[in-house]
Short mmCIF file of C-alpha atoms and ligand atoms in Angstrom, two decimals:
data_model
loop_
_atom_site.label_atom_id
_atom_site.label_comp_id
_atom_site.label_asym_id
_atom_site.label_seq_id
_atom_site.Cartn_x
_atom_site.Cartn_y
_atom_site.Cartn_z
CA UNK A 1 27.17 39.23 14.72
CA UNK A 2 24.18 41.32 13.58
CA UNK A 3 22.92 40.22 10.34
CA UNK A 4 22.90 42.49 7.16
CA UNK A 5 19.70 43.91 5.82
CA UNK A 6 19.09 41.57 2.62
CA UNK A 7 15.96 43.08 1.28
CA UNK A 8 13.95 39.92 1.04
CA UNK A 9 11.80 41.37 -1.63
CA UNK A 10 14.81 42.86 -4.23
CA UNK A 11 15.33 40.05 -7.21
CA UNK A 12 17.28 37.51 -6.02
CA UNK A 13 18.42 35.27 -9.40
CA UNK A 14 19.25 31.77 -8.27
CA UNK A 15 21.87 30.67 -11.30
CA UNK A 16 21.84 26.93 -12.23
CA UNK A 17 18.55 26.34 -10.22
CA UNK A 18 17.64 22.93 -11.69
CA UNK A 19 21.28 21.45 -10.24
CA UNK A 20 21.61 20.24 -7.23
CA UNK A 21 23.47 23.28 -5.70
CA UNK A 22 20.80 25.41 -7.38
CA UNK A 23 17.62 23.92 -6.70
CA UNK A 24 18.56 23.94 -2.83
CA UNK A 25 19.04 27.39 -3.01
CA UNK A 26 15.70 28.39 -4.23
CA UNK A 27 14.14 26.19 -1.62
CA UNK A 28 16.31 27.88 0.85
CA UNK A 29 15.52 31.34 -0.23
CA UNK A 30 11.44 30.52 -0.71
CA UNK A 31 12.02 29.01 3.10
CA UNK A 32 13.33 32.18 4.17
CA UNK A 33 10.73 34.91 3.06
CA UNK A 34 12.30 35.98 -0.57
CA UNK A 35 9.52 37.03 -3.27
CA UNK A 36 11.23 37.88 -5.85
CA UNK A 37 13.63 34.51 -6.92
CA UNK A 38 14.76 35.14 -10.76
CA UNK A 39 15.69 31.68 -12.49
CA UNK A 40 16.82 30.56 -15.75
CA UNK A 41 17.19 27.42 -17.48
CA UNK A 42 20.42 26.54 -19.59
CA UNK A 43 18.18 26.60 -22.69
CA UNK A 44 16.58 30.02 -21.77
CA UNK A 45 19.87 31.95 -21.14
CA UNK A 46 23.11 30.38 -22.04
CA UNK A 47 25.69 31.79 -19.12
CA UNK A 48 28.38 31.55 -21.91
CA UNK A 49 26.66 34.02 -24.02
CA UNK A 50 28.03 37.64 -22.54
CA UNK A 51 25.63 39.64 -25.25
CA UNK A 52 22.80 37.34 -23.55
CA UNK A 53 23.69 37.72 -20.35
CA UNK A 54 23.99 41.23 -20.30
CA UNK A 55 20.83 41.69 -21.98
CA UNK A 56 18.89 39.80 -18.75
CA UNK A 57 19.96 41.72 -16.41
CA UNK A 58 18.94 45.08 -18.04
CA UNK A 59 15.51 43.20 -18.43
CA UNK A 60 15.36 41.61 -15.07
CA UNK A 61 17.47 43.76 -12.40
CA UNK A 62 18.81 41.49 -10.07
CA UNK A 63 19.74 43.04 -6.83
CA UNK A 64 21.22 40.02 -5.84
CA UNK A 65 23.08 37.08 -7.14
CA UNK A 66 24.10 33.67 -6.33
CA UNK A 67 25.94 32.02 -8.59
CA UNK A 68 25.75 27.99 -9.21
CA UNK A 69 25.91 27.84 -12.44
CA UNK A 70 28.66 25.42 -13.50
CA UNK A 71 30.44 22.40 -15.32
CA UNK A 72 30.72 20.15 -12.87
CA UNK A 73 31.57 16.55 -12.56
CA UNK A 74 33.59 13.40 -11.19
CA UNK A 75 37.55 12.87 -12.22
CA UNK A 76 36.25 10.77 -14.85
CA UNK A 77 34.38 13.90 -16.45
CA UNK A 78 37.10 16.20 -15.25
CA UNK A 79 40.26 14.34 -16.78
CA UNK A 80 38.57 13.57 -20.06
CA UNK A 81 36.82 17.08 -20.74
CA UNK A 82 39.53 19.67 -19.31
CA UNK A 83 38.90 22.07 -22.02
CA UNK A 84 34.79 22.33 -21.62
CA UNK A 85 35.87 22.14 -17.84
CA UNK A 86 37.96 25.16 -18.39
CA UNK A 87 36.10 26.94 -21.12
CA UNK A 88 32.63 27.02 -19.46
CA UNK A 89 32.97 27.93 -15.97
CA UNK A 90 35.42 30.65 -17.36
CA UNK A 91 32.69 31.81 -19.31
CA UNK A 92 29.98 31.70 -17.23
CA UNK A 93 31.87 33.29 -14.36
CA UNK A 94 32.79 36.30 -16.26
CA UNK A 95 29.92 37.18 -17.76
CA UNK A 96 27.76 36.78 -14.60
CA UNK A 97 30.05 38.64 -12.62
CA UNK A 98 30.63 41.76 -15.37
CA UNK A 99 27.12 41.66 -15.84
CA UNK A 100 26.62 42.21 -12.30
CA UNK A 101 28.74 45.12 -11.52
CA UNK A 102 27.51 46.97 -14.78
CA UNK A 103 23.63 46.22 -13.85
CA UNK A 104 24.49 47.56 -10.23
CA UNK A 105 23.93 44.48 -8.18
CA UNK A 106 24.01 44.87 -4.71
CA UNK A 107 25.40 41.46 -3.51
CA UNK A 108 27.05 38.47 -5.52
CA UNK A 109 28.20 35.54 -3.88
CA UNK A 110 30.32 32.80 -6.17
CA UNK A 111 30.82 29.17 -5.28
CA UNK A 112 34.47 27.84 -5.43
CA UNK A 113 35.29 24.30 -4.47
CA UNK A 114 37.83 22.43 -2.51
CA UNK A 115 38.74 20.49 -4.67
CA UNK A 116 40.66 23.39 -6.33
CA UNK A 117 43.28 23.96 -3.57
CA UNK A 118 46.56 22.70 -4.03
CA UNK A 119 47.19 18.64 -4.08
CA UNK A 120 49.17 18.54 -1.62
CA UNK A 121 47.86 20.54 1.44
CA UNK A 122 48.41 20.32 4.80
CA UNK A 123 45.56 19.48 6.62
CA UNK A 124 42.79 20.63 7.49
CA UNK A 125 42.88 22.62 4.36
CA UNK A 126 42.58 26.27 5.78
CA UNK A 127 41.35 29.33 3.22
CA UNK A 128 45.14 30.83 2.84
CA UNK A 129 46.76 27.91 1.07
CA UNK A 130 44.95 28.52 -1.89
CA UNK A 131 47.84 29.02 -4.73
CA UNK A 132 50.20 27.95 -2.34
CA UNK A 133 51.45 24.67 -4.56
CA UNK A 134 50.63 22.67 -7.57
CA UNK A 135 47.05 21.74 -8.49
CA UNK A 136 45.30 18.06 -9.18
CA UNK A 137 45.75 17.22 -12.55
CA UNK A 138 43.07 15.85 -13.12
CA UNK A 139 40.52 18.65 -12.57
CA UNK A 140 43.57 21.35 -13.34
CA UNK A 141 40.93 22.74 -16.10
CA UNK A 142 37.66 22.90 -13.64
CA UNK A 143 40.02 24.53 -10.80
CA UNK A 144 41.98 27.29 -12.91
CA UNK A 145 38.78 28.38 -13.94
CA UNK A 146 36.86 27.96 -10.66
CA UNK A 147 40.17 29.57 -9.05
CA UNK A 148 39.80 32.83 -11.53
CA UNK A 149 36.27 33.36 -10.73
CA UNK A 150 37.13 33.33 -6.69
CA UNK A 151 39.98 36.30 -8.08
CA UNK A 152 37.43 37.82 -10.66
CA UNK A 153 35.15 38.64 -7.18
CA UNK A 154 38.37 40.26 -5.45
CA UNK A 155 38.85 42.29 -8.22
CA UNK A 156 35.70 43.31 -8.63
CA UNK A 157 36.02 44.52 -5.06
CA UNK A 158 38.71 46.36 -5.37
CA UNK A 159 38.44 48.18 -8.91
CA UNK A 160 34.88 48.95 -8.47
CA UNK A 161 33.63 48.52 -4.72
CA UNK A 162 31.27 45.68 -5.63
CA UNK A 163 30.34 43.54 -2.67
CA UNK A 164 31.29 39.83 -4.47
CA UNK A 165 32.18 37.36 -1.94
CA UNK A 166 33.11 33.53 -2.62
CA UNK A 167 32.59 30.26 -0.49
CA UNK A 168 34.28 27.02 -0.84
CA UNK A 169 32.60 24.01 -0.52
CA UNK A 170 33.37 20.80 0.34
CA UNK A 171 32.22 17.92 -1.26
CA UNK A 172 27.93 18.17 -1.46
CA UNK A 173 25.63 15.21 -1.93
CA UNK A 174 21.62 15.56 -1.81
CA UNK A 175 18.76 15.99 -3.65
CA UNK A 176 19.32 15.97 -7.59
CA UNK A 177 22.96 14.92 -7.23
CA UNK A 178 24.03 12.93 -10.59
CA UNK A 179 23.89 9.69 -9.75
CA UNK A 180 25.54 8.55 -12.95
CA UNK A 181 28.25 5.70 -12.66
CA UNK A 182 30.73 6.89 -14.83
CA UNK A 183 30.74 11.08 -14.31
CA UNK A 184 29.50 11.17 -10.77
CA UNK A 185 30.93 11.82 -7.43
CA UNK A 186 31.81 9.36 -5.02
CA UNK A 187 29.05 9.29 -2.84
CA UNK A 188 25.78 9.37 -5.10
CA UNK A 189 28.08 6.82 -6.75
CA UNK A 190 27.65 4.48 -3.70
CA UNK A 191 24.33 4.99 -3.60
CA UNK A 192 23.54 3.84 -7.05
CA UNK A 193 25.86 0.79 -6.75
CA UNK A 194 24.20 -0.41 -3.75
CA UNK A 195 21.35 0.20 -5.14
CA UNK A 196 21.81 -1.39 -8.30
CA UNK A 197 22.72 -3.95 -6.28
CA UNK A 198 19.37 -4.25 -4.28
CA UNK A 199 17.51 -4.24 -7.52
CA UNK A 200 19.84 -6.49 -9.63
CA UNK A 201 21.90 -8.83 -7.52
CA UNK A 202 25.13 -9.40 -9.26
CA UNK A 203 28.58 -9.72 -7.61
CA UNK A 204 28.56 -7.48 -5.34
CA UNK A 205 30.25 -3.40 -4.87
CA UNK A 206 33.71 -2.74 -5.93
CA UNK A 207 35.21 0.07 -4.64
CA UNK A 208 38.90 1.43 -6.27
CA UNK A 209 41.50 1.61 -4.31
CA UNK A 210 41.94 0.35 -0.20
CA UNK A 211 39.23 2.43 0.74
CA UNK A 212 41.26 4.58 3.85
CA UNK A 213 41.61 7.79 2.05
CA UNK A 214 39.48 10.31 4.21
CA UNK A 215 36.81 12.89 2.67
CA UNK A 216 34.51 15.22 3.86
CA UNK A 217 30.41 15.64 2.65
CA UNK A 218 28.13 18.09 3.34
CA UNK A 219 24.47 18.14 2.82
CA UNK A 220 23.39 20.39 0.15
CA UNK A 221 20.30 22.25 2.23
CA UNK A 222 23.37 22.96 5.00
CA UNK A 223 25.34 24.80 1.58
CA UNK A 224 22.37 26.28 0.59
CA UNK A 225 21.69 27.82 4.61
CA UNK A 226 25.23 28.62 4.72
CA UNK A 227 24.84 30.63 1.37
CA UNK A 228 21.91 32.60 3.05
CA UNK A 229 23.99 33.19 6.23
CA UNK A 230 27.16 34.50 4.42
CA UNK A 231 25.12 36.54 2.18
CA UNK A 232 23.57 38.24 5.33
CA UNK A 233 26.83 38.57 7.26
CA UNK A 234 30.36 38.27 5.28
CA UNK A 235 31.47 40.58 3.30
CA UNK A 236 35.29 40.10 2.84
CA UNK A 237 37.47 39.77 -0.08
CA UNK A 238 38.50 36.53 0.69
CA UNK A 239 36.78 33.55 0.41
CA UNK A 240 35.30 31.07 3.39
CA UNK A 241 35.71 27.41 4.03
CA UNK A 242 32.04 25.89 4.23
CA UNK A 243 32.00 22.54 5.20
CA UNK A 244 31.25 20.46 8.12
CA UNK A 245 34.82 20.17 9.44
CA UNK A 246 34.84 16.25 9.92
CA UNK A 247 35.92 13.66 7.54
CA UNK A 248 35.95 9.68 7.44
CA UNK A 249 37.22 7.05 5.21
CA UNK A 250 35.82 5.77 2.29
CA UNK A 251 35.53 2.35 3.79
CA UNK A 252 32.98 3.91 6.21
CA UNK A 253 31.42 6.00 4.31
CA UNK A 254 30.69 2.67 2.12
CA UNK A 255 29.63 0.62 5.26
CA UNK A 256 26.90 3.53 5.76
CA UNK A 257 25.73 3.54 2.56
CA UNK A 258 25.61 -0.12 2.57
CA UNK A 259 23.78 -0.29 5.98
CA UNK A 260 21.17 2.11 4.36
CA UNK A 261 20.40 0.97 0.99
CA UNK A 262 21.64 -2.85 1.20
CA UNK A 263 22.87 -4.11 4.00
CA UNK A 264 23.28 -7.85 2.34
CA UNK A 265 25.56 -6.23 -0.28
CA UNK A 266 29.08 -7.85 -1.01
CA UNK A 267 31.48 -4.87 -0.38
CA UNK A 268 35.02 -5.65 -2.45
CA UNK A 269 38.05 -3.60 -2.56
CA UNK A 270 40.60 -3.28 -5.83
CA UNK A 271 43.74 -2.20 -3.97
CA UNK A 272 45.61 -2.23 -7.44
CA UNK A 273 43.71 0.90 -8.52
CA UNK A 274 45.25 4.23 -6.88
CA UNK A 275 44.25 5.95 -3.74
CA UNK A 276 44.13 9.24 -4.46
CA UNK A 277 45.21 11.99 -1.92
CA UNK A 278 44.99 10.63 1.82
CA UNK A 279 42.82 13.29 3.05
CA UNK A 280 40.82 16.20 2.00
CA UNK A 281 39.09 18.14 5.26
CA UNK A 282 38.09 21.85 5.49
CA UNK A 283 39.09 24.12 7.91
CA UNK A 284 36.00 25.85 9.08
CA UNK A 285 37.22 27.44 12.04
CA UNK A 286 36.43 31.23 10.10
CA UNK A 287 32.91 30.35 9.27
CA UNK A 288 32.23 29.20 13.02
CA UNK A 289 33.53 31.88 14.58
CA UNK A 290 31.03 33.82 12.34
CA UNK A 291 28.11 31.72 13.96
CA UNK A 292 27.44 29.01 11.34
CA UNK A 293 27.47 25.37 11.72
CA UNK A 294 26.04 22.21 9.77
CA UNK A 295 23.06 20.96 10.76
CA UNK A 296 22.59 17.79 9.10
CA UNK A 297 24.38 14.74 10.13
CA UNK A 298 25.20 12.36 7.53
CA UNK A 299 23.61 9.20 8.78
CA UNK A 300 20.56 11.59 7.96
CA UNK A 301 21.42 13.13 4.94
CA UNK A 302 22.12 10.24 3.18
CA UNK A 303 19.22 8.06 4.24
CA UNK A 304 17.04 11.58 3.11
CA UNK A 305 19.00 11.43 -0.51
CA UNK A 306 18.00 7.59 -0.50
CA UNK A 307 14.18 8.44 0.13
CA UNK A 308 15.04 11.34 -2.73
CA UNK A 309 16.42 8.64 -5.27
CA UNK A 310 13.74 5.94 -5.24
CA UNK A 311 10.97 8.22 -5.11
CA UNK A 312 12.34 10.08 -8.41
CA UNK A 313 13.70 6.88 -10.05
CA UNK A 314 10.50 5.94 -10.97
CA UNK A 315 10.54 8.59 -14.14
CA UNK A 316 14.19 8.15 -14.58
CA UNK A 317 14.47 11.56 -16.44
CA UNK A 318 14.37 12.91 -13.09
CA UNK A 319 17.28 11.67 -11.57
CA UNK A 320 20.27 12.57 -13.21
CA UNK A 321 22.93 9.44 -14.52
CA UNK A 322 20.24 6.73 -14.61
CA UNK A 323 18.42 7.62 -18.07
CA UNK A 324 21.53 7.34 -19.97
CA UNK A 325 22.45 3.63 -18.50
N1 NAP B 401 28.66 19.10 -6.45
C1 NAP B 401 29.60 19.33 -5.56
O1 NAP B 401 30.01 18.44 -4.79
C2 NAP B 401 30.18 20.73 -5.43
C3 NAP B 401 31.16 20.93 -4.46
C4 NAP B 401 31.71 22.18 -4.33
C5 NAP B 401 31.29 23.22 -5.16
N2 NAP B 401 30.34 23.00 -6.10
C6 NAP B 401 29.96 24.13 -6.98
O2 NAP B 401 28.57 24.37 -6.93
C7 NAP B 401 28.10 24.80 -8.20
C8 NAP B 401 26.92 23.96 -8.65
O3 NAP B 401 27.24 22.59 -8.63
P1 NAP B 401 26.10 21.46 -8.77
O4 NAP B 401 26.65 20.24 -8.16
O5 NAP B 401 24.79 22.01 -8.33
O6 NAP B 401 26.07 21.26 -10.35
P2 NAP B 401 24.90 20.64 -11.24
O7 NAP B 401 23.95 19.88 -10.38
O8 NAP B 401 25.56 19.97 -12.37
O9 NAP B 401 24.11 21.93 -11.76
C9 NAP B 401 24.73 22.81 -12.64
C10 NAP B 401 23.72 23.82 -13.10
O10 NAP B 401 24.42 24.74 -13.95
C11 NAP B 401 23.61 25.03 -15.05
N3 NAP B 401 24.43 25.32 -16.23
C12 NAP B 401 25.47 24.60 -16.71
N4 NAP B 401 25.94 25.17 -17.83
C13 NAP B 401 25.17 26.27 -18.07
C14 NAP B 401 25.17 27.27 -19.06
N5 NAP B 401 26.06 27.25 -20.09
N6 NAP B 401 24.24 28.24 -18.98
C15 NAP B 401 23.34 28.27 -17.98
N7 NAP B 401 23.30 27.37 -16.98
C16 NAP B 401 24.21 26.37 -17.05
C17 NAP B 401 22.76 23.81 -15.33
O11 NAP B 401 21.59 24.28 -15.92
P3 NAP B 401 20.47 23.34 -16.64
O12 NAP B 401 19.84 22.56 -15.54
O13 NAP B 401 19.52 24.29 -17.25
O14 NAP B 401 21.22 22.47 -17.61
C18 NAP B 401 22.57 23.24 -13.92
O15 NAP B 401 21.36 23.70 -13.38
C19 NAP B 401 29.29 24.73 -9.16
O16 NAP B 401 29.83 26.00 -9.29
C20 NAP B 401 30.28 23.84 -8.43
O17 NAP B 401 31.59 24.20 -8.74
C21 NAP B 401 29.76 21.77 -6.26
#
C-alpha cells in the first residue's frame, strides 16, 4: 500500500507528550524526519478548557494531530474516580477534535482502548463488536467517554469531511509508564513489586487472583510506529485494532518479570480475590493486512522498561508512582 504524503514539515502537535503514550510519539515523529512537533504541558494548556484550546490552534496551526491526551489509570483509579474518568477525557476529546476541524487540520488521529469493548467478547476481540454488549463496570466512566471520542471522529467525517481516524490499543507498558502500586496497570505493577522486592526483601509478590487470566501488552515505541504508519496510510471511519495479536497468562507474564528483575523472588497467589475476565486479545488481522506488525518482543521490552526504571528511579520525580510512596 503506497503511503500518504504526510508533509513532514506541517505542525504536527503531539497531545499529552510527557505520558507515556505521548512522549513515544514525539520520539517517533523526531525519528522519522518531522520539524515542526507542537507540545503542551497540562499546566500550559488545559485540554478541558474549549476557549483555551481554541485559542492555540489559531496561534499555532496544527496541520496535524495526535491525540494522547487522557485520564488514564488502573481499575483501582477507574472504579473510584468514574466521574473525573468520564468528565475529562469527554472534555478533552471534544475540544481537541472541534478545535481541529474549525482550525482546518489536515489529519487527526484519536487513541481508543480495548479495554472499552464490551465485557464479554468473543475472542479475539475484532473492531465490529464495539457496542455490541454491556461494558466493564469498573472503567464504564473512562470507556463511555473514550467510546464517544472514537464516534466524535466518525462524525466529524461525515458532517464535515475531516480526515479523523481512531486506533485501539491494547494494553501498553514502556518508558514513563506509572509505576505506582495502587493506580497502575498490571504490568509496571510487577515490575515495581519485584523490584521492591530486590531492594527491600520482605515476603515475597502477591499476585490477586489464580493468575490464568490471559492479556495482551504491547510496547509503547511499537504504538507510537503504528501511529505513524496509520497516519500515513488509513483513512477509514472506523477504527483499527493495534496490538500484537498474542496474549499469555498472568502467571507468565509474572515468571518473566520475575526472571528479569528478581529471579529469587517468592511469587504467591490469593485465589480468593477475583479473576477478572478470562481473556482480553486483539484481533489485528485489519492492521496486518495493511502492512504493520510489532516489532518488539516482550522478553525485550520489558527488560528495556527495567533498564528505563532504575536508571530514572534515582530522582524519583521522574518515574511516575514512586514519589508518592
Ligand atoms: N496506558 C495504556 O495501557 C493505554 C492503552 C490503550 C490506550 N491508551 C490511551 O493512550 C492515551 C495516553 O495514555 P498514557 O498511558 O500515555 O497516559 P499518561 O501516561 O497518563 O499520559 C497522559 C497525558 O495526558 C496529559 N493530560 C492529562 N490531562 C490533561 C489536561 N486536562 N490537559 C492537558 N493534558 C492533559 C498529561 O499531561 P501532563 O504530563 O502535562 O500532566 C499526560 O502527559 C490515552 O488516551 C489512553 O486512553 C493507553
Amino acid at each position: 500500500m503506497s503511503s500518504e504524503a504526510i508533509n513532514r514539515s506541517l505542525p504536527v502537535y503531539l497531545t499529552g507528550h510527557r505520558g507515556m503514550v505521548g512522549s513515544a510519539l514525539v520520539r517517533r515523529f523526531e525519528k522519522a524526519g518531522f520539524t515542526n512537533i507542537l507540545t503542551a504541558t497540562r499546566q500550559e494548556l488545559d485540554l478541558r478548557d474549549p476557549a483555551a484550546v481554541d485559542s492555540w490552534f489559531a496561534a499555532n496551526k496544527p496541520g496535524y494531530v495526535v491525540h494522547a491526551a487522557g485520564t488514564v489509570g488502573g481499575i483501582h483509579a477507574n472504579r473510584s474516580r468514574q466521574a473525573d474518568f468520564l468528565y475529562d477525557n469527554m472534555m478533552m476529546h471534544a475540544t481537541v477534535l472541534r478545535s481541529a476541524w474549525q482550525h482546518g487540520v489536515e489529519k487527526l488521529l484519536y487513541l481508543g482502548s480495548s479495554c472499552i469493548y464490551p465485557r464479554d467478547c468473543p475472542q479475539p476481540i475484532k473492531e465490529e463488536y464495539l457496542l455490541n454488549g454491556t461494558l466493564e463496570p469498573t472503567n464504564e466512566g473512562y470507556a463511555i467517554a473514550k467510546i464517544a471520542g472514537l464516534k466524535s471522529c466518525e462524525a466529524y467525517r461525515s458532517q464535515h469531511g475531516c480526515n479523523f481516524i481512531s486506533a485501539m490499543p491494547t494494553n501498553l507498558y514502556g518508558p514513563n509508564d506509572n509505576f505506582d502500586l495502587k493506580n497502575s496497570h498490571v504490568l509496571p505493577a510487577l515490575i515495581r513489586k519485584f523490584h521492591d522486592y530486590r531492594v527491600e526483601g520482605g515476603d515475597g509478590v502477591t499476585i490477586w487472583g489464580t493468575g490464568s487470566p490471559k492479556r495482551e501488552f504491547l510496547h509503547v515505541d511499537d504504538l507510537a510506529d503504528a501511529c505513524l504508519y496509520l497516519l500515513e496510510n488509513y483513512n477509514e471511519p472506523g477504527t483499527i485494532n493495534v496490538g500484537t495479536g498474542e496474549d499469555l497468562a498472568i502467571a507468565e507474564l509474572a515468571e518473566l518479570i520475575r526472571s528479569i528483575v528478581c529471579p529469587e523472588a517468592p511469587l504467591n497467589y490469593d485465589s480468593s480475590m477475583p479473576d477478572g475476565t478470562p481473556r482480553k486479545l486483539l484481533d489485528v488481522g485489519r492492521l496486518k493486512s495493511l502492512g504493520w506488525k510489532s516489532q518488539i518482543p516482550l522478553a525485550e521490552g520489558i527488560s528495556s522498561t527495567y533498564k528505563w526504571f532504575c536508571e530514572h528511579i534515582e530522582s524519583s520525580s521522574e518515574v511516575r508512582g514512586m514519589a508518592a510512596s
